[in-house]
PDB file of C-alpha atoms and ligand atoms in Angstrom:
ATOM      1  CA  MET A  43       4.396  43.240 -20.602  1.00 87.00           C
ATOM      2  CA  LYS A  44       0.655  42.643 -20.865  1.00 96.00           C
ATOM      3  CA  LYS A  45      -0.303  39.126 -21.966  1.00 97.00           C
ATOM      4  CA  LEU A  46      -2.585  40.078 -24.897  1.00 98.00           C
ATOM      5  CA  GLU A  47      -0.953  43.303 -26.097  1.00 98.00           C
ATOM      6  CA  GLY A  48      -1.528  43.738 -29.832  1.00 98.00           C
ATOM      7  CA  GLN A  49      -3.990  40.851 -30.033  1.00 98.00           C
ATOM      8  CA  VAL A  50      -7.474  41.037 -31.556  1.00 99.00           C
ATOM      9  CA  VAL A  51     -10.129  39.051 -29.702  1.00 99.00           C
ATOM     10  CA  ILE A  52     -13.797  38.274 -30.353  1.00 99.00           C
ATOM     11  CA  ILE A  53     -15.874  37.598 -27.232  1.00 99.00           C
ATOM     12  CA  THR A  54     -19.432  36.399 -27.898  1.00 99.00           C
ATOM     13  CA  GLY A  55     -22.176  37.091 -25.344  1.00 98.00           C
ATOM     14  CA  GLY A  56     -20.031  39.852 -23.862  1.00 98.00           C
ATOM     15  CA  ALA A  57     -22.820  42.222 -22.816  1.00 98.00           C
ATOM     16  CA  ARG A  58     -23.151  40.818 -19.305  1.00 97.00           C
ATOM     17  CA  GLY A  59     -22.288  37.973 -16.928  1.00 97.00           C
ATOM     18  CA  ILE A  60     -19.244  35.823 -17.621  1.00 98.00           C
ATOM     19  CA  GLY A  61     -18.775  37.444 -21.047  1.00 98.00           C
ATOM     20  CA  GLU A  62     -18.431  40.875 -19.445  1.00 98.00           C
ATOM     21  CA  GLY A  63     -15.901  39.416 -16.975  1.00 98.00           C
ATOM     22  CA  ILE A  64     -13.845  38.010 -19.862  1.00 98.00           C
ATOM     23  CA  CYS A  65     -13.991  41.379 -21.687  1.00 98.00           C
ATOM     24  CA  LYS A  66     -12.689  43.206 -18.585  1.00 98.00           C
ATOM     25  CA  VAL A  67      -9.831  40.790 -17.917  1.00 98.00           C
ATOM     26  CA  PHE A  68      -8.780  40.682 -21.597  1.00 98.00           C
ATOM     27  CA  CYS A  69      -8.869  44.494 -21.914  1.00 98.00           C
ATOM     28  CA  ASN A  70      -6.718  44.800 -18.773  1.00 98.00           C
ATOM     29  CA  GLU A  71      -4.214  42.562 -20.553  1.00 98.00           C
ATOM     30  CA  GLY A  72      -4.052  44.910 -23.546  1.00 98.00           C
ATOM     31  CA  ALA A  73      -6.296  43.087 -26.059  1.00 98.00           C
ATOM     32  CA  THR A  74      -8.456  44.848 -28.619  1.00 98.00           C
ATOM     33  CA  VAL A  75     -11.882  43.285 -28.018  1.00 99.00           C
ATOM     34  CA  ALA A  76     -14.879  42.958 -30.352  1.00 99.00           C
ATOM     35  CA  LEU A  77     -17.803  42.455 -27.947  1.00 99.00           C
ATOM     36  CA  TRP A  78     -20.558  40.538 -29.732  1.00 99.00           C
ATOM     37  CA  ASP A  79     -24.094  40.275 -28.380  1.00 98.00           C
ATOM     38  CA  VAL A  80     -27.727  40.407 -29.445  1.00 98.00           C
ATOM     39  CA  LEU A  81     -28.405  42.742 -26.514  1.00 98.00           C
ATOM     40  CA  GLU A  82     -27.925  46.461 -27.195  1.00 97.00           C
ATOM     41  CA  GLU A  83     -26.772  46.568 -23.544  1.00 98.00           C
ATOM     42  CA  GLY A  84     -23.458  45.440 -25.068  1.00 98.00           C
ATOM     43  CA  GLN A  85     -22.853  49.055 -26.169  1.00 98.00           C
ATOM     44  CA  LYS A  86     -23.069  50.272 -22.553  1.00 98.00           C
ATOM     45  CA  THR A  87     -20.828  47.446 -21.341  1.00 98.00           C
ATOM     46  CA  ALA A  88     -18.233  48.341 -23.971  1.00 98.00           C
ATOM     47  CA  ASP A  89     -18.481  52.066 -23.075  1.00 98.00           C
ATOM     48  CA  ARG A  90     -17.953  51.272 -19.368  1.00 98.00           C
ATOM     49  CA  ILE A  91     -14.880  49.157 -20.066  1.00 98.00           C
ATOM     50  CA  ALA A  92     -13.515  51.711 -22.567  1.00 98.00           C
ATOM     51  CA  LYS A  93     -13.839  54.437 -19.901  1.00 98.00           C
ATOM     52  CA  ASN A  94     -11.317  52.469 -17.834  1.00 96.00           C
ATOM     53  CA  GLY A  95      -8.896  52.424 -20.754  1.00 96.00           C
ATOM     54  CA  GLY A  96     -10.031  49.248 -22.548  1.00 97.00           C
ATOM     55  CA  LYS A  97      -9.771  48.970 -26.335  1.00 98.00           C
ATOM     56  CA  ILE A  98     -13.216  47.528 -26.942  1.00 98.00           C
ATOM     57  CA  PHE A  99     -16.116  47.993 -29.358  1.00 98.00           C
ATOM     58  CA  TYR A 100     -19.622  46.527 -29.550  1.00 98.00           C
ATOM     59  CA  GLN A 101     -21.045  44.690 -32.550  1.00 98.00           C
ATOM     60  CA  ASN A 102     -24.675  43.588 -32.628  1.00 98.00           C
ATOM     61  CA  VAL A 103     -24.229  39.954 -33.682  1.00 99.00           C
ATOM     62  CA  ASP A 104     -26.479  36.913 -33.501  1.00 99.00           C
ATOM     63  CA  VAL A 105     -24.112  33.939 -33.253  1.00 99.00           C
ATOM     64  CA  SER A 106     -26.808  31.599 -34.586  1.00 98.00           C
ATOM     65  CA  SER A 107     -26.810  33.462 -37.931  1.00 98.00           C
ATOM     66  CA  GLN A 108     -24.019  32.875 -40.443  1.00 98.00           C
ATOM     67  CA  GLU A 109     -24.881  36.141 -42.208  1.00 98.00           C
ATOM     68  CA  SER A 110     -24.640  38.175 -38.999  1.00 99.00           C
ATOM     69  CA  VAL A 111     -21.321  36.549 -37.980  1.00 99.00           C
ATOM     70  CA  ASP A 112     -19.777  36.853 -41.468  1.00 99.00           C
ATOM     71  CA  LYS A 113     -20.626  40.572 -41.578  1.00 98.00           C
ATOM     72  CA  ALA A 114     -19.056  41.220 -38.164  1.00 99.00           C
ATOM     73  CA  VAL A 115     -15.911  39.220 -38.977  1.00 99.00           C
ATOM     74  CA  ALA A 116     -15.491  41.129 -42.262  1.00 98.00           C
ATOM     75  CA  LYS A 117     -15.583  44.410 -40.311  1.00 98.00           C
ATOM     76  CA  VAL A 118     -12.997  43.218 -37.754  1.00 98.00           C
ATOM     77  CA  ILE A 119     -10.702  42.000 -40.536  1.00 98.00           C
ATOM     78  CA  SER A 120     -11.035  45.198 -42.593  1.00 98.00           C
ATOM     79  CA  GLU A 121     -10.161  47.290 -39.533  1.00 98.00           C
ATOM     80  CA  TYR A 122      -7.540  45.143 -37.758  1.00 98.00           C
ATOM     81  CA  GLY A 123      -6.441  42.576 -40.356  1.00 98.00           C
ATOM     82  CA  LYS A 124      -6.519  39.535 -38.052  1.00 98.00           C
ATOM     83  CA  ILE A 125      -8.308  37.628 -35.277  1.00 99.00           C
ATOM     84  CA  ASP A 126      -6.021  36.057 -32.678  1.00 99.00           C
ATOM     85  CA  VAL A 127      -8.604  34.723 -30.232  1.00 99.00           C
ATOM     86  CA  LEU A 128     -12.239  33.618 -30.516  1.00 99.00           C
ATOM     87  CA  ILE A 129     -14.188  33.115 -27.292  1.00 99.00           C
ATOM     88  CA  ASN A 130     -17.494  31.275 -27.878  1.00 99.00           C
ATOM     89  CA  ASN A 131     -19.174  32.332 -24.626  1.00 98.00           C
ATOM     90  CA  ALA A 132     -22.745  33.167 -25.735  1.00 98.00           C
ATOM     91  CA  GLY A 133     -25.264  30.623 -24.509  1.00 97.00           C
ATOM     92  CA  ILE A 134     -28.898  30.297 -23.458  1.00 96.00           C
ATOM     93  CA  ILE A 135     -31.060  28.101 -21.254  1.00 95.00           C
ATOM     94  CA  ARG A 136     -34.670  27.058 -21.889  1.00 97.00           C
ATOM     95  CA  ASP A 137     -35.165  24.803 -18.857  1.00 95.00           C
ATOM     96  CA  ARG A 138     -38.099  22.373 -18.768  1.00 97.00           C
ATOM     97  CA  SER A 139     -38.458  18.678 -18.004  1.00 98.00           C
ATOM     98  CA  ILE A 140     -38.523  16.488 -21.113  1.00 98.00           C
ATOM     99  CA  LEU A 141     -42.259  15.789 -20.781  1.00 98.00           C
ATOM    100  CA  LYS A 142     -43.001  19.526 -20.981  1.00 98.00           C
ATOM    101  CA  MET A 143     -40.225  20.739 -23.271  1.00 98.00           C
ATOM    102  CA  SER A 144     -41.380  21.973 -26.667  1.00 98.00           C
ATOM    103  CA  ARG A 145     -39.501  21.182 -29.841  1.00 98.00           C
ATOM    104  CA  GLU A 146     -38.847  24.912 -30.208  1.00 98.00           C
ATOM    105  CA  GLU A 147     -37.197  25.059 -26.739  1.00 98.00           C
ATOM    106  CA  TRP A 148     -34.929  22.187 -27.754  1.00 98.00           C
ATOM    107  CA  ASP A 149     -34.118  23.770 -31.124  1.00 98.00           C
ATOM    108  CA  GLN A 150     -33.454  27.277 -29.723  1.00 98.00           C
ATOM    109  CA  VAL A 151     -30.816  25.944 -27.328  1.00 98.00           C
ATOM    110  CA  MET A 152     -29.157  23.879 -30.066  1.00 98.00           C
ATOM    111  CA  ARG A 153     -29.144  26.837 -32.472  1.00 98.00           C
ATOM    112  CA  VAL A 154     -27.481  29.273 -30.053  1.00 98.00           C
ATOM    113  CA  ASN A 155     -25.236  26.886 -28.097  1.00 98.00           C
ATOM    114  CA  VAL A 156     -24.179  24.417 -30.819  1.00 98.00           C
ATOM    115  CA  ASP A 157     -24.853  25.758 -34.343  1.00 99.00           C
ATOM    116  CA  SER A 158     -22.922  28.881 -33.307  1.00 99.00           C
ATOM    117  CA  LEU A 159     -19.701  26.853 -32.999  1.00 98.00           C
ATOM    118  CA  TYR A 160     -19.927  25.780 -36.647  1.00 98.00           C
ATOM    119  CA  ILE A 161     -20.900  29.298 -37.709  1.00 99.00           C
ATOM    120  CA  THR A 162     -18.099  31.155 -35.900  1.00 99.00           C
ATOM    121  CA  ALA A 163     -15.463  28.548 -36.839  1.00 99.00           C
ATOM    122  CA  LYS A 164     -16.420  28.790 -40.544  1.00 98.00           C
ATOM    123  CA  ALA A 165     -16.008  32.568 -40.375  1.00 99.00           C
ATOM    124  CA  VAL A 166     -12.875  32.826 -38.211  1.00 99.00           C
ATOM    125  CA  VAL A 167     -10.688  29.758 -38.866  1.00 99.00           C
ATOM    126  CA  PRO A 168      -9.703  30.815 -42.443  1.00 98.00           C
ATOM    127  CA  HIS A 169      -8.212  34.036 -41.020  1.00 98.00           C
ATOM    128  CA  MET A 170      -6.394  32.191 -38.228  1.00 99.00           C
ATOM    129  CA  LYS A 171      -5.052  29.723 -40.804  1.00 98.00           C
ATOM    130  CA  THR A 172      -3.689  32.577 -42.925  1.00 98.00           C
ATOM    131  CA  ALA A 173      -2.023  34.097 -39.840  1.00 98.00           C
ATOM    132  CA  ASN A 174      -0.768  30.667 -38.707  1.00 98.00           C
ATOM    133  CA  TYR A 175      -1.972  31.475 -35.185  1.00 98.00           C
ATOM    134  CA  GLY A 176      -5.157  31.178 -33.180  1.00 98.00           C
ATOM    135  CA  ARG A 177      -6.881  30.366 -29.931  1.00 99.00           C
ATOM    136  CA  ILE A 178     -10.508  29.152 -29.849  1.00 99.00           C
ATOM    137  CA  ILE A 179     -12.139  28.641 -26.455  1.00 99.00           C
ATOM    138  CA  SER A 180     -15.795  27.697 -25.984  1.00 99.00           C
ATOM    139  CA  ALA A 181     -18.111  27.646 -22.974  1.00 98.00           C
ATOM    140  CA  SER A 182     -19.173  24.171 -21.901  1.00 98.00           C
ATOM    141  CA  SER A 183     -20.672  23.662 -18.412  1.00 97.00           C
ATOM    142  CA  VAL A 184     -20.412  21.511 -15.338  1.00 96.00           C
ATOM    143  CA  ASN A 185     -23.900  20.332 -16.319  1.00 96.00           C
ATOM    144  CA  ALA A 186     -22.520  18.671 -19.466  1.00 98.00           C
ATOM    145  CA  PHE A 187     -20.846  16.213 -17.076  1.00 97.00           C
ATOM    146  CA  GLN A 188     -23.313  15.857 -14.190  1.00 95.00           C
ATOM    147  CA  GLY A 189     -26.638  16.763 -15.821  1.00 96.00           C
ATOM    148  CA  ALA A 190     -29.392  18.794 -14.186  1.00 93.00           C
ATOM    149  CA  PHE A 191     -33.134  18.384 -13.854  1.00 95.00           C
ATOM    150  CA  GLY A 192     -34.889  20.277 -16.633  1.00 97.00           C
ATOM    151  CA  GLN A 193     -31.744  20.680 -18.735  1.00 97.00           C
ATOM    152  CA  THR A 194     -31.703  17.825 -21.257  1.00 98.00           C
ATOM    153  CA  ASN A 195     -31.401  20.416 -24.040  1.00 98.00           C
ATOM    154  CA  TYR A 196     -28.770  22.533 -22.278  1.00 98.00           C
ATOM    155  CA  SER A 197     -26.654  19.599 -20.991  1.00 98.00           C
ATOM    156  CA  ALA A 198     -26.691  17.969 -24.441  1.00 98.00           C
ATOM    157  CA  SER A 199     -25.618  21.248 -26.055  1.00 99.00           C
ATOM    158  CA  LYS A 200     -22.787  21.775 -23.582  1.00 98.00           C
ATOM    159  CA  ALA A 201     -21.558  18.176 -24.052  1.00 98.00           C
ATOM    160  CA  ALA A 202     -21.592  18.759 -27.840  1.00 98.00           C
ATOM    161  CA  ILE A 203     -19.126  21.596 -27.279  1.00 98.00           C
ATOM    162  CA  VAL A 204     -16.629  19.139 -25.767  1.00 98.00           C
ATOM    163  CA  GLY A 205     -16.869  16.803 -28.795  1.00 98.00           C
ATOM    164  CA  PHE A 206     -16.574  19.722 -31.210  1.00 98.00           C
ATOM    165  CA  THR A 207     -13.452  20.891 -29.360  1.00 98.00           C
ATOM    166  CA  HIS A 208     -11.783  17.453 -29.566  1.00 98.00           C
ATOM    167  CA  SER A 209     -12.355  17.213 -33.315  1.00 98.00           C
ATOM    168  CA  LEU A 210     -11.587  20.783 -34.353  1.00 98.00           C
ATOM    169  CA  CYS A 211      -8.291  20.709 -32.445  1.00 98.00           C
ATOM    170  CA  ARG A 212      -7.202  17.760 -34.615  1.00 98.00           C
ATOM    171  CA  GLU A 213      -8.045  19.637 -37.813  1.00 98.00           C
ATOM    172  CA  VAL A 214      -6.379  22.973 -37.092  1.00 98.00           C
ATOM    173  CA  GLY A 215      -3.417  22.124 -34.876  1.00 98.00           C
ATOM    174  CA  LYS A 216      -1.118  22.226 -37.898  1.00 98.00           C
ATOM    175  CA  TYR A 217      -1.950  25.908 -38.327  1.00 98.00           C
ATOM    176  CA  ASN A 218      -0.803  26.670 -34.775  1.00 98.00           C
ATOM    177  CA  ILE A 219      -4.417  27.034 -33.650  1.00 99.00           C
ATOM    178  CA  THR A 220      -5.419  25.558 -30.291  1.00 99.00           C
ATOM    179  CA  VAL A 221      -9.030  24.683 -29.466  1.00 99.00           C
ATOM    180  CA  ASN A 222     -10.189  24.271 -25.883  1.00 99.00           C
ATOM    181  CA  ALA A 223     -13.313  24.458 -23.731  1.00 98.00           C
ATOM    182  CA  ILE A 224     -14.043  25.741 -20.261  1.00 98.00           C
ATOM    183  CA  ALA A 225     -16.679  24.125 -18.058  1.00 98.00           C
ATOM    184  CA  PRO A 226     -17.698  26.782 -15.527  1.00 97.00           C
ATOM    185  CA  GLY A 227     -19.238  25.625 -12.263  1.00 96.00           C
ATOM    186  CA  PHE A 228     -21.589  27.839 -10.292  1.00 94.00           C
ATOM    187  CA  ILE A 229     -20.952  31.463 -11.301  1.00 96.00           C
ATOM    188  CA  LYS A 230     -22.784  34.595 -10.144  1.00 95.00           C
ATOM    189  CA  THR A 231     -24.487  36.089 -13.219  1.00 93.00           C
ATOM    190  CA  GLU A 232     -27.974  37.119 -14.369  1.00 86.00           C
ATOM    191  CA  MET A 233     -28.448  33.479 -15.425  1.00 78.00           C
ATOM    192  CA  THR A 234     -27.901  32.162 -11.867  1.00 85.00           C
ATOM    193  CA  ASP A 235     -29.382  35.210 -10.043  1.00 89.00           C
ATOM    194  CA  SER A 236     -32.786  34.094 -11.300  1.00 83.00           C
ATOM    195  CA  MET A 237     -32.558  30.876  -9.230  1.00 85.00           C
ATOM    196  CA  PRO A 238     -34.362  30.574  -5.838  1.00 89.00           C
ATOM    197  CA  GLN A 239     -32.190  31.652  -2.839  1.00 92.00           C
ATOM    198  CA  ASP A 240     -32.290  28.193  -1.182  1.00 93.00           C
ATOM    199  CA  VAL A 241     -31.053  26.571  -4.401  1.00 89.00           C
ATOM    200  CA  ILE A 242     -28.220  29.124  -4.606  1.00 92.00           C
ATOM    201  CA  GLN A 243     -27.189  28.429  -0.979  1.00 93.00           C
ATOM    202  CA  ALA A 244     -27.339  24.657  -1.538  1.00 92.00           C
ATOM    203  CA  GLY A 245     -25.144  25.099  -4.620  1.00 90.00           C
ATOM    204  CA  ILE A 246     -22.545  27.127  -2.714  1.00 95.00           C
ATOM    205  CA  SER A 247     -22.416  24.556   0.102  1.00 95.00           C
ATOM    206  CA  MET A 248     -21.161  21.987  -2.447  1.00 93.00           C
ATOM    207  CA  ILE A 249     -18.167  24.104  -3.495  1.00 97.00           C
ATOM    208  CA  PRO A 250     -14.901  23.215  -1.702  1.00 97.00           C
ATOM    209  CA  VAL A 251     -13.485  26.768  -1.967  1.00 97.00           C
ATOM    210  CA  GLY A 252     -16.624  27.915  -0.128  1.00 96.00           C
ATOM    211  CA  ARG A 253     -17.939  30.582  -2.474  1.00 96.00           C
ATOM    212  CA  ILE A 254     -19.722  31.118  -5.774  1.00 96.00           C
ATOM    213  CA  GLY A 255     -17.444  31.922  -8.746  1.00 97.00           C
ATOM    214  CA  THR A 256     -17.288  35.396 -10.274  1.00 98.00           C
ATOM    215  CA  PRO A 257     -17.237  36.449 -13.944  1.00 98.00           C
ATOM    216  CA  GLU A 258     -13.670  37.695 -13.349  1.00 98.00           C
ATOM    217  CA  ASP A 259     -12.650  34.211 -12.074  1.00 98.00           C
ATOM    218  CA  MET A 260     -13.822  32.921 -15.437  1.00 98.00           C
ATOM    219  CA  GLY A 261     -12.053  35.739 -17.258  1.00 98.00           C
ATOM    220  CA  HIS A 262      -8.744  34.584 -15.772  1.00 98.00           C
ATOM    221  CA  ALA A 263      -9.416  30.944 -16.730  1.00 98.00           C
ATOM    222  CA  TYR A 264     -10.082  32.042 -20.332  1.00 98.00           C
ATOM    223  CA  LEU A 265      -6.984  34.248 -20.231  1.00 98.00           C
ATOM    224  CA  PHE A 266      -4.801  31.270 -19.346  1.00 98.00           C
ATOM    225  CA  LEU A 267      -5.974  29.232 -22.360  1.00 98.00           C
ATOM    226  CA  ALA A 268      -5.867  32.314 -24.628  1.00 98.00           C
ATOM    227  CA  SER A 269      -2.261  33.119 -23.786  1.00 98.00           C
ATOM    228  CA  LYS A 270       0.630  32.369 -26.138  1.00 97.00           C
ATOM    229  CA  GLU A 271       2.160  30.311 -23.317  1.00 97.00           C
ATOM    230  CA  ALA A 272      -0.748  27.807 -23.498  1.00 98.00           C
ATOM    231  CA  GLY A 273       0.291  26.737 -27.013  1.00 98.00           C
ATOM    232  CA  PHE A 274       0.768  23.061 -26.076  1.00 98.00           C
ATOM    233  CA  ILE A 275      -2.704  22.714 -24.540  1.00 98.00           C
ATOM    234  CA  SER A 276      -5.375  21.764 -27.083  1.00 98.00           C
ATOM    235  CA  GLY A 277      -8.535  19.657 -27.067  1.00 98.00           C
ATOM    236  CA  HIS A 278      -8.780  20.179 -23.322  1.00 98.00           C
ATOM    237  CA  THR A 279     -11.792  21.036 -21.165  1.00 98.00           C
ATOM    238  CA  LEU A 280     -10.789  23.105 -18.146  1.00 98.00           C
ATOM    239  CA  HIS A 281     -13.101  22.608 -15.169  1.00 98.00           C
ATOM    240  CA  ALA A 282     -13.354  25.968 -13.414  1.00 98.00           C
ATOM    241  CA  ASN A 283     -15.686  25.192 -10.532  1.00 97.00           C
ATOM    242  CA  GLY A 284     -13.961  25.765  -7.198  1.00 97.00           C
ATOM    243  CA  GLY A 285     -13.344  22.036  -6.811  1.00 97.00           C
ATOM    244  CA  ALA A 286     -16.998  20.964  -7.117  1.00 93.00           C
ATOM    245  CA  MET A 287     -16.214  18.140  -9.525  1.00 79.00           C
ATOM    246  CA  PRO A 288     -19.149  16.209 -10.965  1.00 70.00           C
TER     247      PRO A 288
HETATM  248  P1  LIG B 790     -25.830  35.235 -19.405  1.00 73.66           P
HETATM  249  O1  LIG B 790     -27.187  34.825 -19.835  1.00 73.66           O
HETATM  250  O2  LIG B 790     -25.697  36.167 -18.255  1.00 73.66           O
HETATM  251  O3  LIG B 790     -25.038  35.857 -20.658  1.00 73.66           O
HETATM  252  C1  LIG B 790     -25.059  35.245 -21.914  1.00 73.66           C
HETATM  253  C2  LIG B 790     -24.921  36.321 -22.973  1.00 73.66           C
HETATM  254  O4  LIG B 790     -25.031  35.691 -24.266  1.00 73.66           O
HETATM  255  C3  LIG B 790     -26.023  37.390 -22.882  1.00 73.66           C
HETATM  256  O5  LIG B 790     -25.466  38.675 -22.913  1.00 73.66           O
HETATM  257  C4  LIG B 790     -26.868  37.091 -24.099  1.00 73.66           C
HETATM  258  O6  LIG B 790     -27.524  38.237 -24.633  1.00 73.66           O
HETATM  259  C5  LIG B 790     -25.834  36.523 -25.062  1.00 73.66           C
HETATM  260  N1  LIG B 790     -26.479  35.781 -26.151  1.00 73.66           N
HETATM  261  C6  LIG B 790     -27.513  34.919 -26.058  1.00 73.66           C
HETATM  262  N2  LIG B 790     -27.875  34.489 -27.280  1.00 73.66           N
HETATM  263  C7  LIG B 790     -27.043  35.095 -28.175  1.00 73.66           C
HETATM  264  C8  LIG B 790     -26.936  35.067 -29.578  1.00 73.66           C
HETATM  265  N3  LIG B 790     -27.755  34.328 -30.342  1.00 73.66           N
HETATM  266  N4  LIG B 790     -25.959  35.800 -30.167  1.00 73.66           N
HETATM  267  C9  LIG B 790     -25.132  36.576 -29.426  1.00 73.66           C
HETATM  268  N5  LIG B 790     -25.196  36.656 -28.080  1.00 73.66           N
HETATM  269  C10 LIG B 790     -26.147  35.924 -27.456  1.00 73.66           C
HETATM  270  O7  LIG B 790     -25.005  33.887 -19.169  1.00 73.66           O
HETATM  271  P2  LIG B 790     -23.697  33.602 -18.288  1.00 73.66           P
HETATM  272  O8  LIG B 790     -24.140  33.048 -16.995  1.00 73.66           O
HETATM  273  O9  LIG B 790     -22.788  34.774 -18.304  1.00 73.66           O
HETATM  274  O10 LIG B 790     -23.041  32.403 -19.108  1.00 73.66           O
HETATM  275  C11 LIG B 790     -22.092  32.582 -20.135  1.00 73.66           C
HETATM  276  C12 LIG B 790     -21.740  31.219 -20.728  1.00 73.66           C
HETATM  277  O11 LIG B 790     -21.236  30.361 -19.708  1.00 73.66           O
HETATM  278  C13 LIG B 790     -22.964  30.512 -21.330  1.00 73.66           C
HETATM  279  O12 LIG B 790     -22.567  29.800 -22.490  1.00 73.66           O
HETATM  280  C14 LIG B 790     -23.383  29.562 -20.218  1.00 73.66           C
HETATM  281  O13 LIG B 790     -24.066  28.446 -20.743  1.00 73.66           O
HETATM  282  C15 LIG B 790     -22.029  29.181 -19.629  1.00 73.66           C
HETATM  283  N6  LIG B 790     -22.118  28.733 -18.231  1.00 73.66           N
HETATM  284  C16 LIG B 790     -22.563  29.577 -17.223  1.00 73.66           C
HETATM  285  C17 LIG B 790     -22.618  29.123 -15.912  1.00 73.66           C
HETATM  286  C18 LIG B 790     -23.057  30.002 -14.766  1.00 73.66           C
HETATM  287  O14 LIG B 790     -23.057  29.526 -13.615  1.00 73.66           O
HETATM  288  N7  LIG B 790     -23.403  31.251 -14.959  1.00 73.66           N
HETATM  289  C19 LIG B 790     -22.231  27.748 -15.557  1.00 73.66           C
HETATM  290  C20 LIG B 790     -21.770  26.969 -16.680  1.00 73.66           C
HETATM  291  C21 LIG B 790     -21.722  27.458 -17.962  1.00 73.66           C
END
């Protein structure tokens, strides 16, 4: 029996990288996936996964816009009647040291990485409450815990996700909804491919399992927290980083 058979899942930022890995793993486990992204590339990603038998469709959604999210949720509900799992994976970086960072670079990161949690929860939690079931899992980062040069905005946003998770889990636990976060370590995606080779090699040398993580590694970590069997785990941040603890 597949772990997510019959379940309806929203995966934000699913067009590429870790989000695509989560989409693949969840589709293999029988979920029906709404892939949300601002990139039209999301359509091609969904088509590729559907070709391999996945039940997946693309919706052009900006997670920093309540209007955009509300519209997409209404469509999922009218077609499938429920949302079992919400994966808040979409995120951006606008790296710059504090002396050079513009207010707009700070605000952009907060809008996409933090405001989106409020926006998606407002749209999705009422439906999970009605169904008396839900799983909400959001992407934090190892850099919320150890910091990184040029990432005051990003690290602050990813730490906010941990606080949000702790509080929301207290509010919605009585509706059989769990709320967790995942703090990925060093994962091979477009985001990390843009780093200089020597920085990538230095990063890998710090990882006890001796390799960079893959989007599919992350997909399996999300799958664990999304499963029905994880119903007694809530308010937790899972560090998925090959042992490279901050
Ligand atoms: P990525 O940049 O490859 O993918 C992020 C996706 O989110 C993109 O498809 C992008 O179009 C989408 N997105 C951006 N803004 C959006 C918006 N307003 N609305 C909807 N979609 C939007 O990033 P990656 O590496 O796959 O990371 C995924 C998540 O994991 C992010 O939240 C990131 O902060 C987090 N993370 C990644 C790590 C890594 O090593 N790659 C390490 C720790 C955390």
